[in-house]
Amino acid sequence: MKLKKKVFGGLALSTSLLLAACGNGETTTEEGTNDTAGETTTEETVEITFWHAMNGPHQEAITKLTDEFNESQDQYQVNEENQGDYNTLNQSIIAGGASQTLPTMSQLTPGDVPNLAKDGLLLPLDAILEGEDGFTADQLDSVYEGFLQSSVYDNQMYAVPFSKSTRVMYYNQDLLDEYDVEVPETWDEVIALGEQMVVADDEAVAMGLENSYEMEFETMARQNGSPFITEDLEVEIDSPESVEMLEFIMEMIDEGYARTAGEDGYFSGPFGRGESALYIGSSAGLPHIAPVAEENGVTWSTAEIPTINDEKLTMFAGNDLGIFASASEEEQQAAIAYMAFLLQPENTAQWAIESGYVPVTEAGVNTDEYQSYLEENPEAAAATLELEYGFSSPIFVGHAEYRNNLLETLEEVLINDLDEEEALTQLDTTTEELISNNN
């Protein structure tokens, strides 16, 4: 794989937190005696606290890696603390900032980064990433460019990519065989499959979409040539290319070629039960689909996202790791050492294998362990292929409010039949005002 040149120029998302200065973590010491030359020396172990929102198999995977880090050296001790889901984690960060009780480091959604950085609560990392216990230059160069876009605010790196995923297309091989079609590579081929299934009065649909299909809409709009929101935060959400793609999605649903998850919440369940031939969702959904599909006897795998105008594109999602500005220098170094450990090739590969996310570095993908995993689990290959051309949507202060507005807009179009062009024009105007007032 050829690594693209990195540009540390992305911005960030989420509403401003209006937080107070944050609090210090704790440093504890373990004292021991050394009788050499009759003197007593003190060996210090720097303890840091790490907040995250990993549960189930993800919790087991991060605990395993944390234990391995702690056992690999005696300078630092990482104490991980599960904060529940991402919403609860975000609330904990807000409360911790207000009460000056933030931990040393935390898992962060991309929307957290610009707000926390603007409020002075996050530590800029550029000057401390590399060092004896930190990252090597080769290690940083190996991070996929698209993952860095959600780590940078105001031309400084405030977070390190960690639990990352792509959008992939899941396909039901049994249904494709029934209609004698190959795995669709374009949206036109998806429509053709949908037409066949409707004519056959099939209860299943061609394409399944999440209820929150905003990532699919933005991807298709960008494939169609829409700037959407540029890296310079120019807003063109209501461009003709965007309007055309929202109309395209609505027509697919109206004609019975596609549907959203509805009461299921996510489409992984309906897809696993054989209710669609195709489904676009997170690559991290593999562990959720596998047991349902096995229970229902569905033969399935994954493919890259369908194209428009032969434009390959997928959106990255997931979370990063950041250090709070209240951390002491010793705690900062401990956190950097831990992050560098997590991104070592064999460790980011292990994390991906056990969690369903993807390795965040090219070196991780190329490890023997991960390549063997891909051979044994071909359904994970599509996400890996997309790492070369995936991107993260531009991030900025106020992004969480923008995303809520986007979701409400798409819901109005889907549920209440609001005109697509009118809806996107309203969203475009509110987004421009939001960016202008906060960035």
Short mmCIF file of C-alpha atoms in Angstrom, two decimals:
data_model
loop_
_atom_site.label_atom_id
_atom_site.label_comp_id
_atom_site.label_asym_id
_atom_site.label_seq_id
_atom_site.Cartn_x
_atom_site.Cartn_y
_atom_site.Cartn_z
CA MET A 1 0.00 0.00 0.00
CA LYS A 2 1.26 3.46 -0.84
CA LEU A 3 0.79 5.96 1.94
CA LYS A 4 -0.52 9.37 0.97
CA LYS A 5 1.25 12.52 2.12
CA LYS A 6 -0.31 13.79 5.34
CA VAL A 7 -1.71 17.27 5.76
CA PHE A 8 -2.30 18.37 9.37
CA GLY A 9 -5.06 20.75 8.46
CA GLY A 10 -8.43 19.34 9.52
CA LEU A 11 -10.85 21.08 11.89
CA ALA A 12 -13.23 19.63 14.53
CA LEU A 13 -16.91 19.13 15.61
CA SER A 14 -19.46 19.34 18.57
CA THR A 15 -21.00 22.24 20.50
CA SER A 16 -18.83 24.42 22.74
CA LEU A 17 -18.59 23.07 26.26
CA LEU A 18 -18.03 26.28 28.26
CA LEU A 19 -15.95 24.40 30.79
CA ALA A 20 -13.74 25.55 33.62
CA ALA A 21 -10.08 24.61 33.88
CA CYS A 22 -9.55 20.89 34.34
CA GLY A 23 -8.05 19.00 37.26
CA ASN A 24 -4.91 17.02 37.73
CA GLY A 25 -4.60 13.28 37.68
CA GLU A 26 -2.78 11.51 40.46
CA THR A 27 0.83 10.41 40.66
CA THR A 28 1.68 7.72 43.17
CA THR A 29 5.08 6.38 44.17
CA GLU A 30 6.46 3.03 45.13
CA GLU A 31 9.47 3.35 47.38
CA GLY A 32 12.24 0.83 47.66
CA THR A 33 15.70 0.77 49.22
CA ASN A 34 19.02 0.24 47.56
CA ASP A 35 21.95 -0.45 49.92
CA THR A 36 24.59 0.41 47.30
CA ALA A 37 27.01 2.95 48.81
CA GLY A 38 24.78 3.06 51.87
CA GLU A 39 22.22 5.32 50.13
CA THR A 40 18.46 5.02 49.78
CA THR A 41 16.89 5.67 46.35
CA THR A 42 13.27 6.09 45.32
CA GLU A 43 11.79 4.49 42.23
CA GLU A 44 8.64 6.19 41.05
CA THR A 45 5.80 4.63 39.11
CA VAL A 46 3.66 7.27 37.43
CA GLU A 47 -0.02 6.33 37.57
CA ILE A 48 -2.50 7.77 35.10
CA THR A 49 -6.24 7.37 34.63
CA PHE A 50 -7.78 6.60 31.23
CA TRP A 51 -11.51 7.11 30.60
CA HIS A 52 -13.20 5.22 27.78
CA ALA A 53 -16.56 3.95 26.53
CA MET A 54 -15.61 0.44 25.48
CA ASN A 55 -17.99 -2.35 26.49
CA GLY A 56 -18.37 -6.10 25.92
CA PRO A 57 -15.67 -7.54 23.63
CA HIS A 58 -14.25 -4.05 23.17
CA GLN A 59 -13.78 -3.71 26.95
CA GLU A 60 -12.02 -7.07 27.05
CA ALA A 61 -9.72 -6.07 24.19
CA ILE A 62 -8.68 -2.71 25.69
CA THR A 63 -8.17 -4.29 29.13
CA LYS A 64 -5.92 -6.93 27.59
CA LEU A 65 -3.77 -4.33 25.83
CA THR A 66 -3.62 -2.12 28.92
CA ASP A 67 -2.48 -5.04 31.06
CA GLU A 68 0.19 -5.87 28.49
CA PHE A 69 1.45 -2.28 28.56
CA ASN A 70 1.57 -2.20 32.36
CA GLU A 71 3.45 -5.50 32.42
CA SER A 72 5.89 -4.43 29.69
CA GLN A 73 7.65 -1.82 31.86
CA ASP A 74 7.73 -0.49 35.43
CA GLN A 75 7.74 3.27 34.84
CA TYR A 76 4.03 3.77 34.20
CA GLN A 77 0.72 2.32 35.38
CA VAL A 78 -2.46 2.95 33.37
CA ASN A 79 -5.73 2.62 35.27
CA GLU A 80 -8.61 2.38 32.82
CA GLU A 81 -12.09 3.45 33.85
CA ASN A 82 -15.18 2.62 31.80
CA GLN A 83 -17.60 5.56 31.69
CA GLY A 84 -20.48 3.71 30.00
CA ASP A 85 -21.51 4.70 26.47
CA TYR A 86 -20.18 7.65 24.47
CA ASN A 87 -22.90 10.03 25.68
CA THR A 88 -22.11 9.21 29.29
CA LEU A 89 -18.39 9.60 28.61
CA ASN A 90 -19.02 13.04 27.13
CA GLN A 91 -21.11 14.01 30.16
CA SER A 92 -18.31 12.80 32.45
CA ILE A 93 -15.82 14.98 30.58
CA ILE A 94 -18.09 18.02 30.87
CA ALA A 95 -18.59 17.40 34.59
CA GLY A 96 -14.89 16.71 35.12
CA GLY A 97 -13.93 19.95 33.41
CA ALA A 98 -16.32 21.94 35.54
CA SER A 99 -15.17 20.31 38.80
CA GLN A 100 -11.48 20.13 37.89
CA THR A 101 -11.47 16.35 38.21
CA LEU A 102 -10.58 15.26 34.70
CA PRO A 103 -8.39 12.16 34.24
CA THR A 104 -5.01 12.21 32.53
CA MET A 105 -6.42 11.03 29.19
CA SER A 106 -9.63 9.93 27.54
CA GLN A 107 -11.18 8.41 24.50
CA LEU A 108 -12.75 11.24 22.48
CA THR A 109 -15.26 11.44 19.69
CA PRO A 110 -14.09 13.76 16.90
CA GLY A 111 -16.71 16.27 18.03
CA ASP A 112 -15.01 16.58 21.42
CA VAL A 113 -11.66 17.65 20.02
CA PRO A 114 -12.27 21.22 18.74
CA ASN A 115 -14.43 22.30 21.66
CA LEU A 116 -12.06 20.98 24.31
CA ALA A 117 -9.07 22.40 22.44
CA LYS A 118 -10.70 25.82 22.03
CA ASP A 119 -11.54 25.90 25.75
CA GLY A 120 -7.94 25.08 26.64
CA LEU A 121 -8.74 21.72 28.19
CA LEU A 122 -6.90 19.50 25.70
CA LEU A 123 -3.14 19.34 25.41
CA PRO A 124 -1.59 19.99 21.96
CA LEU A 125 0.55 16.96 21.20
CA ASP A 126 2.90 17.96 18.37
CA ALA A 127 5.83 18.84 20.62
CA ILE A 128 5.65 15.75 22.85
CA LEU A 129 4.64 12.88 20.56
CA GLU A 130 8.17 11.80 19.67
CA GLY A 131 10.65 10.78 22.33
CA GLU A 132 12.38 7.91 24.08
CA ASP A 133 9.14 6.38 25.34
CA GLY A 134 6.89 7.93 22.70
CA PHE A 135 6.27 7.59 18.99
CA THR A 136 8.92 7.07 16.36
CA ALA A 137 8.85 9.10 13.16
CA ASP A 138 8.14 5.93 11.18
CA GLN A 139 5.23 5.10 13.45
CA LEU A 140 3.62 8.51 12.91
CA ASP A 141 4.27 8.39 9.17
CA SER A 142 2.44 5.06 9.04
CA VAL A 143 -0.89 6.49 10.29
CA TYR A 144 -3.41 6.70 7.46
CA GLU A 145 -3.96 10.28 6.38
CA GLY A 146 -7.74 10.16 6.62
CA PHE A 147 -7.62 9.27 10.31
CA LEU A 148 -5.55 12.34 11.15
CA GLN A 149 -8.21 14.73 9.89
CA SER A 150 -10.28 14.23 13.04
CA SER A 151 -7.25 14.72 15.32
CA VAL A 152 -6.25 18.21 14.21
CA TYR A 153 -7.70 21.56 15.26
CA ASP A 154 -6.28 24.98 14.40
CA ASN A 155 -3.31 23.31 12.69
CA GLN A 156 -2.28 21.44 15.83
CA MET A 157 -2.64 17.76 16.64
CA TYR A 158 -4.76 17.30 19.76
CA ALA A 159 -5.55 13.59 19.57
CA VAL A 160 -4.21 10.27 18.33
CA PRO A 161 -6.42 7.98 16.17
CA PHE A 162 -7.42 4.76 17.91
CA SER A 163 -10.77 2.96 17.48
CA LYS A 164 -11.53 3.65 13.82
CA SER A 165 -13.91 2.17 11.27
CA THR A 166 -14.99 2.64 7.68
CA ARG A 167 -18.36 2.28 5.94
CA VAL A 168 -18.66 -0.97 4.01
CA MET A 169 -21.36 -2.74 2.02
CA TYR A 170 -22.53 -6.06 3.44
CA TYR A 171 -24.02 -8.45 0.91
CA ASN A 172 -26.23 -11.53 1.13
CA GLN A 173 -24.69 -14.05 -1.28
CA ASP A 174 -27.80 -16.25 -1.21
CA LEU A 175 -30.04 -13.44 -2.51
CA LEU A 176 -27.50 -12.35 -5.12
CA ASP A 177 -27.32 -15.94 -6.39
CA GLU A 178 -31.11 -16.13 -6.48
CA TYR A 179 -31.22 -13.15 -8.84
CA ASP A 180 -28.07 -14.22 -10.72
CA VAL A 181 -26.21 -10.94 -10.14
CA GLU A 182 -22.66 -10.11 -9.09
CA VAL A 183 -21.92 -7.98 -6.06
CA PRO A 184 -22.93 -4.45 -7.15
CA GLU A 185 -20.06 -2.03 -7.65
CA THR A 186 -22.16 1.01 -8.63
CA TRP A 187 -25.40 2.54 -7.42
CA ASP A 188 -26.90 1.91 -10.87
CA GLU A 189 -26.34 -1.81 -10.29
CA VAL A 190 -28.05 -1.50 -6.90
CA ILE A 191 -31.09 0.02 -8.62
CA ALA A 192 -31.11 -2.76 -11.22
CA LEU A 193 -31.16 -5.37 -8.45
CA GLY A 194 -33.93 -3.47 -6.69
CA GLU A 195 -36.04 -3.48 -9.84
CA GLN A 196 -35.70 -7.26 -10.14
CA MET A 197 -36.65 -7.84 -6.54
CA VAL A 198 -39.71 -5.58 -6.74
CA VAL A 199 -40.92 -7.31 -9.91
CA ALA A 200 -40.50 -10.65 -8.13
CA ASP A 201 -42.57 -9.27 -5.22
CA ASP A 202 -39.72 -10.19 -2.85
CA GLU A 203 -40.34 -9.27 0.78
CA ALA A 204 -36.64 -8.40 1.08
CA VAL A 205 -35.26 -5.15 -0.34
CA ALA A 206 -32.12 -4.58 -2.35
CA MET A 207 -30.50 -2.06 0.02
CA GLY A 208 -30.74 -1.57 3.77
CA LEU A 209 -29.80 1.76 5.35
CA GLU A 210 -29.38 2.87 8.93
CA ASN A 211 -32.05 5.18 10.34
CA SER A 212 -29.32 7.82 10.58
CA TYR A 213 -28.13 7.56 6.99
CA GLU A 214 -26.31 10.90 6.98
CA MET A 215 -22.93 9.29 6.26
CA GLU A 216 -24.31 7.51 3.21
CA PHE A 217 -25.90 10.74 1.96
CA GLU A 218 -22.68 12.75 2.40
CA THR A 219 -20.61 10.01 0.75
CA MET A 220 -22.93 9.83 -2.26
CA ALA A 221 -23.07 13.63 -2.55
CA ARG A 222 -19.28 13.84 -2.55
CA GLN A 223 -19.04 10.97 -5.06
CA ASN A 224 -21.39 12.98 -7.25
CA GLY A 225 -19.09 16.01 -7.12
CA SER A 226 -20.55 18.04 -4.26
CA PRO A 227 -18.03 19.93 -2.09
CA PHE A 228 -20.53 19.51 0.79
CA ILE A 229 -18.33 21.11 3.49
CA THR A 230 -14.74 21.78 2.42
CA GLU A 231 -11.59 21.61 4.56
CA ASP A 232 -11.69 25.43 4.57
CA LEU A 233 -15.24 25.18 5.96
CA GLU A 234 -16.94 26.52 2.87
CA VAL A 235 -20.52 25.18 2.97
CA GLU A 236 -22.23 23.83 -0.15
CA ILE A 237 -24.60 21.26 1.32
CA ASP A 238 -27.37 22.44 -1.00
CA SER A 239 -25.35 22.11 -4.20
CA PRO A 240 -27.21 20.53 -7.16
CA GLU A 241 -25.06 17.42 -6.76
CA SER A 242 -26.19 17.05 -3.12
CA VAL A 243 -29.85 17.63 -3.93
CA GLU A 244 -29.67 15.05 -6.70
CA MET A 245 -28.33 12.39 -4.31
CA LEU A 246 -30.93 13.04 -1.62
CA GLU A 247 -33.63 12.74 -4.29
CA PHE A 248 -31.94 9.52 -5.44
CA ILE A 249 -32.12 8.02 -1.94
CA MET A 250 -35.76 9.03 -1.49
CA GLU A 251 -36.65 7.52 -4.87
CA MET A 252 -34.97 4.24 -3.91
CA ILE A 253 -37.09 4.09 -0.77
CA ASP A 254 -40.30 5.17 -2.53
CA GLU A 255 -39.85 2.53 -5.23
CA GLY A 256 -39.23 -0.22 -2.68
CA TYR A 257 -35.59 -0.75 -3.61
CA ALA A 258 -34.35 0.32 -0.17
CA ARG A 259 -35.54 0.91 3.38
CA THR A 260 -34.17 2.10 6.69
CA ALA A 261 -33.86 0.05 9.88
CA GLY A 262 -37.03 1.41 11.46
CA GLU A 263 -37.87 -0.08 14.84
CA ASP A 264 -34.76 -2.28 14.74
CA GLY A 265 -32.62 0.79 15.28
CA TYR A 266 -29.71 -0.56 13.23
CA PHE A 267 -29.91 -2.58 10.03
CA SER A 268 -27.43 -5.23 11.16
CA GLY A 269 -30.30 -7.27 12.62
CA PRO A 270 -32.59 -7.17 9.55
CA PHE A 271 -29.63 -7.90 7.26
CA GLY A 272 -28.60 -10.88 9.38
CA ARG A 273 -32.16 -12.17 9.14
CA GLY A 274 -32.07 -12.01 5.33
CA GLU A 275 -34.32 -8.95 4.92
CA SER A 276 -32.04 -7.23 2.41
CA ALA A 277 -29.56 -8.22 -0.27
CA LEU A 278 -27.24 -5.36 0.64
CA TYR A 279 -26.63 -3.12 3.65
CA ILE A 280 -24.25 -0.20 4.21
CA GLY A 281 -22.96 0.16 7.74
CA SER A 282 -19.88 0.38 9.91
CA SER A 283 -17.06 -2.10 9.42
CA ALA A 284 -17.10 -2.43 13.21
CA GLY A 285 -20.50 -4.11 12.84
CA LEU A 286 -18.96 -7.43 11.82
CA PRO A 287 -19.29 -8.96 15.32
CA HIS A 288 -22.96 -7.94 15.43
CA ILE A 289 -23.91 -9.41 12.04
CA ALA A 290 -22.03 -12.69 12.29
CA PRO A 291 -24.13 -14.40 15.02
CA VAL A 292 -27.47 -13.24 13.58
CA ALA A 293 -26.54 -14.39 10.07
CA GLU A 294 -25.32 -17.75 11.38
CA GLU A 295 -28.55 -18.26 13.31
CA ASN A 296 -30.59 -17.55 10.16
CA GLY A 297 -28.37 -19.48 7.75
CA VAL A 298 -27.40 -16.42 5.71
CA THR A 299 -24.22 -16.57 3.61
CA TRP A 300 -22.67 -13.10 3.63
CA SER A 301 -19.54 -11.03 3.23
CA THR A 302 -18.54 -7.41 2.60
CA ALA A 303 -17.53 -5.26 -0.36
CA GLU A 304 -16.39 -1.71 -0.95
CA ILE A 305 -18.99 1.07 -1.09
CA PRO A 306 -20.83 1.38 -4.44
CA THR A 307 -19.60 4.22 -6.64
CA ILE A 308 -21.14 7.11 -8.52
CA ASN A 309 -19.17 8.39 -11.53
CA ASP A 310 -16.56 5.70 -10.74
CA GLU A 311 -15.58 7.73 -7.65
CA LYS A 312 -14.31 5.51 -4.83
CA LEU A 313 -15.04 7.04 -1.47
CA THR A 314 -15.89 6.00 2.06
CA MET A 315 -16.16 7.92 5.33
CA PHE A 316 -14.12 7.14 8.40
CA ALA A 317 -15.74 7.09 11.82
CA GLY A 318 -14.66 6.19 15.32
CA ASN A 319 -12.72 7.71 18.17
CA ASP A 320 -9.38 9.17 19.20
CA LEU A 321 -7.25 9.48 22.32
CA GLY A 322 -6.48 12.83 23.92
CA ILE A 323 -4.56 14.13 26.95
CA PHE A 324 -6.03 16.81 29.19
CA ALA A 325 -4.02 19.99 29.74
CA SER A 326 -4.11 19.52 33.52
CA ALA A 327 -1.80 16.50 33.35
CA SER A 328 1.67 16.93 34.82
CA GLU A 329 4.70 16.48 32.58
CA GLU A 330 5.24 13.01 34.03
CA GLU A 331 1.61 12.07 33.39
CA GLN A 332 1.81 13.46 29.86
CA GLN A 333 4.82 11.27 29.13
CA ALA A 334 3.08 8.22 30.58
CA ALA A 335 0.05 8.86 28.37
CA ILE A 336 2.21 9.30 25.28
CA ALA A 337 4.06 6.06 26.05
CA TYR A 338 0.73 4.25 26.38
CA MET A 339 -0.59 5.70 23.12
CA ALA A 340 2.61 4.76 21.31
CA PHE A 341 2.26 1.22 22.67
CA LEU A 342 -1.33 0.97 21.40
CA LEU A 343 -0.24 2.04 17.93
CA GLN A 344 2.68 -0.34 17.64
CA PRO A 345 2.01 -2.46 14.52
CA GLU A 346 1.28 -5.70 16.35
CA ASN A 347 -0.94 -3.93 18.89
CA THR A 348 -3.11 -1.91 16.50
CA ALA A 349 -3.46 -5.16 14.53
CA GLN A 350 -4.43 -7.09 17.68
CA TRP A 351 -6.95 -4.39 18.60
CA ALA A 352 -8.51 -4.57 15.13
CA ILE A 353 -8.72 -8.37 15.18
CA GLU A 354 -10.35 -8.52 18.60
CA SER A 355 -12.60 -5.45 18.35
CA GLY A 356 -13.79 -5.33 14.73
CA TYR A 357 -12.21 -1.90 14.13
CA VAL A 358 -9.40 -1.44 11.60
CA PRO A 359 -5.67 -0.92 12.18
CA VAL A 360 -4.91 2.80 12.08
CA THR A 361 -1.45 2.34 10.57
CA GLU A 362 -0.20 0.83 7.35
CA ALA A 363 2.39 -1.08 9.36
CA GLY A 364 -0.40 -2.65 11.42
CA VAL A 365 -2.24 -3.80 8.31
CA ASN A 366 0.95 -5.33 6.96
CA THR A 367 1.78 -7.42 10.04
CA ASP A 368 1.79 -11.17 9.55
CA GLU A 369 -0.91 -11.49 12.21
CA TYR A 370 -3.33 -9.17 10.44
CA GLN A 371 -2.66 -10.59 6.99
CA SER A 372 -3.35 -14.07 8.36
CA TYR A 373 -6.53 -12.75 9.93
CA LEU A 374 -7.68 -11.39 6.56
CA GLU A 375 -7.02 -14.73 4.90
CA GLU A 376 -9.12 -16.49 7.52
CA ASN A 377 -11.77 -13.74 7.65
CA PRO A 378 -12.27 -12.40 4.10
CA GLU A 379 -15.28 -10.39 5.26
CA ALA A 380 -12.82 -7.97 6.91
CA ALA A 381 -10.93 -7.28 3.67
CA ALA A 382 -13.20 -4.57 2.21
CA ALA A 383 -12.63 -2.18 5.10
CA THR A 384 -8.88 -2.62 4.73
CA LEU A 385 -9.00 -1.88 0.99
CA GLU A 386 -10.86 1.35 1.72
CA LEU A 387 -8.16 2.68 4.04
CA GLU A 388 -6.31 4.13 1.04
CA TYR A 389 -9.15 6.43 -0.03
CA GLY A 390 -11.28 6.94 3.08
CA PHE A 391 -11.72 10.40 4.57
CA SER A 392 -12.97 12.08 7.73
CA SER A 393 -15.56 14.79 7.36
CA PRO A 394 -14.19 18.25 8.31
CA ILE A 395 -14.52 18.98 12.02
CA PHE A 396 -15.27 22.34 13.59
CA VAL A 397 -16.57 23.95 16.75
CA GLY A 398 -20.33 23.45 16.69
CA HIS A 399 -20.22 20.22 14.71
CA ALA A 400 -22.46 18.31 17.12
CA GLU A 401 -25.19 20.91 16.63
CA TYR A 402 -24.66 20.72 12.87
CA ARG A 403 -24.98 16.94 12.92
CA ASN A 404 -28.21 17.13 14.91
CA ASN A 405 -29.54 19.61 12.36
CA LEU A 406 -28.51 17.27 9.53
CA LEU A 407 -30.25 14.30 11.14
CA GLU A 408 -33.42 16.32 11.72
CA THR A 409 -33.35 17.51 8.11
CA LEU A 410 -33.04 14.01 6.69
CA GLU A 411 -35.80 12.79 8.99
CA GLU A 412 -38.10 15.59 7.82
CA VAL A 413 -37.44 14.63 4.20
CA LEU A 414 -37.98 10.92 4.86
CA ILE A 415 -40.93 11.04 7.26
CA ASN A 416 -42.72 14.28 6.43
CA ASP A 417 -41.90 14.47 2.72
CA LEU A 418 -40.18 17.86 2.98
CA ASP A 419 -38.86 18.99 -0.41
CA GLU A 420 -35.22 17.92 -0.77
CA GLU A 421 -33.89 21.19 -2.19
CA GLU A 422 -35.79 23.31 0.32
CA ALA A 423 -34.58 21.17 3.21
CA LEU A 424 -30.92 21.30 2.16
CA THR A 425 -31.06 25.06 1.54
CA GLN A 426 -32.30 25.60 5.09
CA LEU A 427 -29.58 23.32 6.44
CA ASP A 428 -26.94 25.11 4.36
CA THR A 429 -27.95 28.48 5.80
CA THR A 430 -27.96 27.34 9.44
CA THR A 431 -24.62 25.57 8.98
CA GLU A 432 -22.97 28.65 7.50
CA GLU A 433 -24.20 30.70 10.46
CA LEU A 434 -23.02 28.08 12.93
CA ILE A 435 -19.53 27.91 11.46
CA SER A 436 -19.27 31.68 11.15
CA ASN A 437 -20.30 32.25 14.78
CA ASN A 438 -18.02 29.63 16.32
CA ASN A 439 -14.88 29.30 14.18
#
